[in-house]
């Protein structure tokens, strides 16, 4: 059985609390021959700043490079609001994304049947929803140069951001989209603004050519990103994989997140290029939520987003598909039984804390794995 090298970076606030629930799953899987996971742990964010005056050390970065996957909790909190900008807690996460060249950000929006009423939309629109927003993460307007504010000298200033994409950047994110779709409902919707942006024209052209050349078996649709946003709330179930650039992806993935109800439920993955020899991609898995300082230390954080991030890791980094399916099913079953943390509490349900939610999911996972 291959050894899977995992680097655990719990971070700050509720990060260590939710990561503890994943550690239990890993220990159980190791003990029952469901994988050989070798784990190392490191500091990141504010906790790393307290110990080393940086938000991630070079030694931890070396471990991240050597690992098959990184599991990340959350960073930040008011305690570090006034630390220098370059060493603020979030800088550790940005360095991981940049140095590991994680250009593909996957955010699934899955509505668990038991939580369909927690969505801002009507139950029938979101029940059974299972889509992925795939966002290009290392290019586009957030990084393009020039990026300036110039004083025009007449009481006016001019701000410039530059939206820039090269063919290879669009092609590689497109390839991730089509490959993902092949393992799902075989449909990709590409979103851009080719009616007003040159990057949109190139995006559309490259996606179309890539589809013709390599992925004709997958259905490809194009939508303008603004009407795509409208369609996401009007009829979200029409989608399977939505692929889009960094800026539109930032917004569309937050819209999709709200379809599912709660921040404590949302996992994500960021993937890099496949290694030339092994075909393995560098990968980082993390919940979408932050360090939730308001509830940190109280034992009430919802660990589901972190556990679902681990399920994505099993699926995408280790190809442990049955285990990933079982873990996701275990989460759905526990919710069906009316067991809830405070953030997703509903009438008639039983409220539990972080540890009990983790234990209950583990027990359900054991049953499904038997
Ligand atoms: P947040 O996601 O930490 O919290 C927003 C709200 O959701 C809070 O009320 C919180 O209690 C609740 N919440 C979040 N996760 C939850 C969970 N698992 N269970 C139950 N409730 C949950 O966002 P914020 O308050 O805007 O930011 C707090 C800190 O986290 C800031 O320092 C911010 O910079 C940082 N942050 C970090 C990341 C990251 O590490 N990737 C992402 C977002 C924010």
XYZ file of C-alpha atoms and ligand atoms in Angstrom:
414
model
C 0.000 0.000 0.000
C 1.497 3.400 -0.917
C 2.413 5.799 1.874
C 0.551 9.101 1.780
C 2.562 11.982 3.200
C 0.364 14.603 4.791
C 1.400 17.909 6.305
C -1.116 19.166 8.879
C -1.203 22.916 9.477
C -3.980 23.574 12.017
C -3.272 27.324 12.344
C -5.177 29.612 14.711
C -8.549 29.973 16.443
C -10.846 27.054 15.672
C -8.262 25.635 13.197
C -6.686 23.250 15.757
C -10.131 22.298 17.122
C -11.500 21.161 13.754
C -8.175 19.609 12.693
C -8.270 17.399 15.819
C -11.370 15.695 14.402
C -9.551 14.885 11.148
C -6.606 13.464 13.111
C -8.972 10.933 14.690
C -10.118 9.820 11.244
C -6.530 9.476 10.029
C -5.542 7.442 13.112
C -8.504 5.121 12.637
C -7.812 4.650 8.914
C -4.148 3.891 9.661
C -5.090 1.378 12.357
C -7.546 -0.397 10.056
C -5.425 -0.723 6.944
C -7.422 1.831 4.951
C -4.324 3.741 3.970
C -0.861 4.428 5.245
C -0.827 8.046 6.215
C 2.400 9.572 7.444
C 1.657 12.896 9.073
C 3.793 15.816 10.104
C 2.540 18.968 11.741
C 3.637 22.588 11.544
C 2.743 26.078 12.674
C 1.166 28.622 10.362
C -0.416 32.045 10.783
C -0.511 33.847 14.108
C 0.685 30.853 16.091
C 3.781 30.701 13.881
C 4.302 34.450 14.255
C 4.246 34.076 18.060
C 6.930 31.393 17.900
C 9.117 32.550 14.977
C 8.065 36.112 14.007
C 7.013 34.902 10.541
C 3.679 33.450 9.388
C 5.300 30.306 8.005
C 8.910 29.153 8.322
C 11.181 27.951 5.509
C 11.383 24.593 7.280
C 7.593 24.205 7.152
C 7.594 25.290 3.498
C 10.144 22.532 2.782
C 7.812 20.024 4.455
C 4.920 21.321 2.342
C 6.962 20.779 -0.824
C 7.844 17.247 0.278
C 4.281 16.293 1.257
C 1.739 14.659 -1.064
C -0.881 17.012 0.339
C -1.272 19.791 2.890
C -4.292 19.966 5.203
C -4.806 23.526 6.393
C -7.112 24.699 9.214
C -7.529 28.476 9.402
C -5.408 31.493 10.309
C -5.863 34.943 11.780
C -7.527 36.716 14.659
C -7.609 40.079 16.434
C -4.491 39.202 18.433
C -2.413 39.687 15.275
C -4.237 42.695 13.798
C -1.242 44.974 14.321
C 1.653 42.725 13.238
C 3.652 43.962 10.215
C 1.835 43.407 6.893
C 4.419 40.979 5.418
C 4.127 38.630 8.384
C 0.362 38.873 8.974
C -1.259 35.440 9.468
C -2.801 35.292 5.951
C 0.667 35.733 4.410
C 1.451 32.137 5.404
C -1.464 30.835 3.355
C -0.613 33.073 0.399
C 2.985 31.842 0.434
C 1.807 28.227 0.415
C -0.476 28.889 -2.561
C 2.210 30.814 -4.429
C 5.245 28.626 -3.746
C 3.344 25.403 -4.439
C 1.929 27.077 -7.598
C -1.643 26.086 -6.731
C -3.494 27.560 -9.689
C -6.754 25.594 -9.506
C -9.159 26.322 -6.664
C -12.055 23.881 -6.343
C -15.039 24.833 -4.271
C -17.843 22.321 -4.239
C -21.322 23.544 -3.368
C -23.216 20.542 -2.095
C -26.560 20.812 -0.350
C -27.085 18.026 2.120
C -30.787 17.055 2.029
C -31.102 17.627 5.784
C -29.867 21.198 5.392
C -31.811 22.263 2.304
C -33.933 24.591 4.432
C -30.825 26.436 5.698
C -30.216 27.823 2.205
C -31.311 31.332 1.308
C -33.042 29.785 -1.718
C -36.164 27.635 -1.866
C -35.683 23.959 -1.002
C -36.634 22.724 -4.503
C -33.922 24.860 -6.111
C -31.087 23.522 -3.942
C -32.132 20.051 -2.771
C -29.653 17.545 -4.210
C -27.357 20.318 -5.482
C -23.812 19.131 -6.229
C -21.718 21.531 -8.299
C -18.100 22.721 -8.318
C -16.854 26.229 -8.920
C -13.346 26.008 -10.331
C -11.502 29.304 -9.960
C -8.175 30.205 -11.561
C -6.145 31.237 -8.532
C -2.728 32.573 -9.524
C -3.383 34.907 -12.471
C -5.731 37.625 -13.664
C -6.447 41.028 -12.215
C -5.278 40.258 -8.663
C -1.706 39.815 -9.870
C -1.451 41.612 -13.251
C 0.967 44.543 -13.640
C 0.787 47.518 -13.689
C -1.121 47.791 -10.445
C -0.875 51.383 -9.304
C -2.495 54.451 -7.836
C -1.109 57.618 -9.439
C -1.656 61.154 -8.191
C -2.708 63.158 -11.270
C -1.806 66.407 -9.557
C -5.210 68.043 -10.111
C -6.859 66.733 -6.990
C -7.565 63.474 -8.792
C -5.935 60.081 -8.513
C -5.961 57.232 -11.025
C -6.051 53.583 -9.955
C -5.037 50.846 -12.368
C -5.391 47.091 -12.094
C -4.425 44.889 -15.001
C -6.375 41.825 -16.054
C -3.974 39.568 -17.921
C -4.119 35.917 -19.010
C -1.806 33.896 -21.246
C -2.965 30.907 -23.279
C -1.160 28.384 -21.051
C -2.900 29.673 -17.908
C -6.337 29.248 -19.449
C -5.460 25.878 -20.957
C -4.219 24.357 -17.702
C -7.271 25.425 -15.669
C -9.481 24.270 -18.543
C -7.838 20.869 -18.459
C -8.572 20.548 -14.722
C -12.219 21.461 -15.423
C -12.697 18.856 -18.172
C -10.915 16.134 -16.178
C -13.083 16.877 -13.134
C -16.249 16.819 -15.229
C -15.341 13.406 -16.646
C -15.492 12.011 -13.099
C -18.838 13.743 -12.449
C -21.753 14.677 -14.721
C -19.527 15.380 -17.711
C -20.441 19.020 -18.177
C -18.309 22.174 -18.053
C -19.680 25.715 -18.093
C -17.007 28.315 -18.859
C -17.746 31.855 -17.686
C -16.079 35.093 -18.841
C -17.054 38.509 -20.235
C -15.998 38.216 -23.889
C -18.531 40.932 -24.798
C -16.421 43.606 -23.046
C -13.017 42.108 -22.152
C -10.139 40.898 -24.336
C -9.193 38.342 -21.681
C -12.748 37.030 -22.065
C -12.296 36.704 -25.835
C -9.073 34.709 -25.360
C -10.589 32.642 -22.511
C -13.530 31.651 -24.742
C -11.253 30.842 -27.686
C -8.798 28.723 -25.660
C -11.557 26.782 -23.877
C -13.286 26.063 -27.190
C -10.070 24.867 -28.859
C -9.034 22.719 -25.883
C -12.478 21.125 -25.884
C -12.285 20.370 -29.616
C -8.771 18.988 -29.357
C -8.884 16.854 -26.210
C -12.281 16.715 -24.527
C -15.008 16.327 -27.162
C -16.721 13.710 -24.968
C -17.471 16.402 -22.329
C -20.323 18.893 -22.841
C -18.998 22.462 -22.924
C -21.231 25.503 -22.492
C -20.240 29.162 -22.323
C -22.013 31.819 -20.268
C -21.216 35.468 -19.676
C -20.126 35.727 -16.041
C -22.831 38.235 -15.076
C -25.718 36.192 -16.390
C -23.906 33.113 -15.066
C -24.203 34.629 -11.589
C -27.904 35.105 -12.181
C -28.294 31.513 -13.358
C -26.446 30.285 -10.252
C -29.232 31.578 -8.047
C -32.070 30.976 -10.535
C -31.365 27.386 -11.462
C -28.126 26.159 -9.832
C -28.747 22.505 -10.620
C -28.149 23.125 -14.356
C -24.397 23.225 -13.600
C -21.779 20.559 -12.956
C -18.318 22.184 -13.165
C -18.167 25.969 -13.609
C -14.719 27.219 -14.652
C -13.814 30.871 -14.499
C -11.025 33.357 -13.852
C -9.681 34.604 -10.529
C -11.938 37.655 -10.069
C -15.208 36.150 -11.302
C -14.358 32.939 -9.449
C -13.907 34.828 -6.205
C -17.439 36.211 -6.482
C -19.210 33.249 -8.056
C -17.790 30.803 -5.501
C -19.111 32.944 -2.638
C -22.530 33.063 -4.302
C -22.463 29.275 -4.708
C -21.413 28.935 -1.058
C -24.552 30.678 0.100
C -26.678 28.159 -1.792
C -25.633 25.563 0.750
C -26.442 27.417 3.972
C -23.475 27.531 6.318
C -19.831 28.520 6.275
C -19.015 25.645 8.637
C -19.963 23.137 5.919
C -17.787 24.232 3.002
C -14.557 22.481 2.003
C -12.104 23.527 -0.707
C -9.054 22.277 -2.558
C -6.258 24.081 -4.355
C -4.283 22.055 -6.891
C -1.062 22.638 -8.827
C 0.371 21.135 -12.003
C 0.842 17.373 -12.283
C 4.427 16.275 -11.598
C 6.188 15.223 -14.823
C 7.273 11.861 -13.388
C 4.579 10.807 -10.916
C 1.583 12.695 -12.316
C 0.781 13.777 -8.741
C -0.391 17.331 -8.230
C 0.715 19.551 -5.365
C -2.387 20.099 -3.275
C -3.743 22.015 -0.300
C -7.116 21.294 1.296
C -8.842 23.731 3.637
C -12.251 24.747 4.907
C -13.619 27.941 3.367
C -14.252 29.467 6.802
C -11.730 31.442 8.822
C -10.452 31.067 12.373
C -13.775 32.196 13.921
C -12.238 34.017 16.923
C -15.734 34.641 18.308
C -16.211 30.939 19.075
C -12.594 29.718 19.361
C -11.825 27.726 22.487
C -15.482 27.025 23.246
C -15.598 23.577 21.674
C -18.604 24.466 19.525
C -17.067 24.902 16.039
C -18.524 22.802 13.261
C -15.783 20.400 12.067
C -17.669 19.325 8.903
C -15.924 21.714 6.475
C -12.543 20.455 7.703
C -13.625 16.803 7.538
C -15.115 17.319 4.066
C -11.791 18.915 3.025
C -10.079 15.702 4.112
C -12.612 13.739 2.016
C -11.569 15.855 -0.994
C -7.946 15.037 -0.183
C -8.747 11.304 -0.178
C -10.476 11.684 -3.553
C -8.182 14.030 -5.442
C -4.718 13.393 -3.983
C -4.887 9.714 -3.054
C -7.582 8.348 -5.368
C -9.265 6.710 -2.350
C -12.666 7.142 -3.974
C -14.657 4.635 -1.902
C -13.254 6.102 1.326
C -14.076 9.639 0.173
C -17.615 8.582 -0.800
C -18.072 6.868 2.579
C -16.837 9.881 4.502
C -19.165 12.233 2.629
C -22.028 9.767 3.174
C -21.145 9.599 6.880
C -21.539 13.396 7.112
C -24.900 13.278 5.291
C -26.162 10.421 7.524
C -25.231 12.219 10.737
C -27.094 15.320 9.537
C -30.078 13.161 8.558
C -30.193 11.880 12.126
C -30.679 15.447 13.323
C -27.278 15.881 14.952
C -26.091 19.475 14.588
C -23.539 21.966 15.787
C -24.899 25.371 16.807
C -24.285 27.066 13.442
C -26.623 24.653 11.617
C -29.031 23.990 14.483
C -32.691 23.427 13.578
C -35.916 22.769 15.474
C -36.068 19.234 16.812
C -32.365 18.530 16.210
C -29.854 17.600 18.923
C -27.068 20.143 19.445
C -23.547 18.820 19.906
C -20.062 20.315 20.161
C -17.032 19.870 17.900
C -15.770 16.668 19.511
C -19.115 14.905 19.562
C -19.808 15.848 15.947
C -16.380 14.461 14.981
C -16.921 11.275 16.991
C -20.383 10.721 15.513
C -19.073 11.127 11.944
C -16.211 8.730 12.724
C -18.662 6.158 14.131
C -20.829 6.449 11.004
C -17.742 6.174 8.788
C -16.707 3.008 10.630
C -20.146 1.500 10.003
C -20.050 2.381 6.299
C -16.510 1.006 5.959
C -17.310 -2.317 7.637
P -14.855 33.396 9.860
O -15.114 32.434 8.760
O -13.751 33.065 10.767
O -16.192 33.560 10.733
C -17.402 34.122 10.218
C -18.577 33.679 11.119
O -18.860 32.293 10.856
C -18.277 33.775 12.617
O -19.434 34.152 13.291
C -17.880 32.370 12.991
O -18.163 32.036 14.337
C -18.724 31.526 12.026
N -18.015 30.282 11.686
C -16.964 30.152 10.831
N -16.571 28.890 10.795
C -17.379 28.198 11.611
C -17.444 26.833 11.985
N -16.600 25.908 11.505
N -18.388 26.466 12.880
C -19.261 27.362 13.374
N -19.239 28.660 13.057
C -18.311 29.082 12.176
O -14.618 34.813 9.169
P -14.231 36.215 9.855
O -14.909 36.365 11.156
O -14.471 37.204 8.778
O -12.656 36.130 10.089
C -12.051 35.752 11.311
C -10.559 35.610 11.103
O -10.301 34.552 10.180
C -9.920 36.874 10.506
O -8.676 37.054 11.108
C -9.783 36.535 9.034
O -8.722 37.241 8.432
C -9.491 35.065 9.109
N -9.832 34.293 7.887
C -8.994 33.289 7.576
C -9.274 32.479 6.500
C -8.356 31.333 6.210
O -7.572 30.969 7.082
N -8.423 30.739 5.047
C -10.433 32.677 5.731
C -11.301 33.717 6.124
C -10.992 34.524 7.214
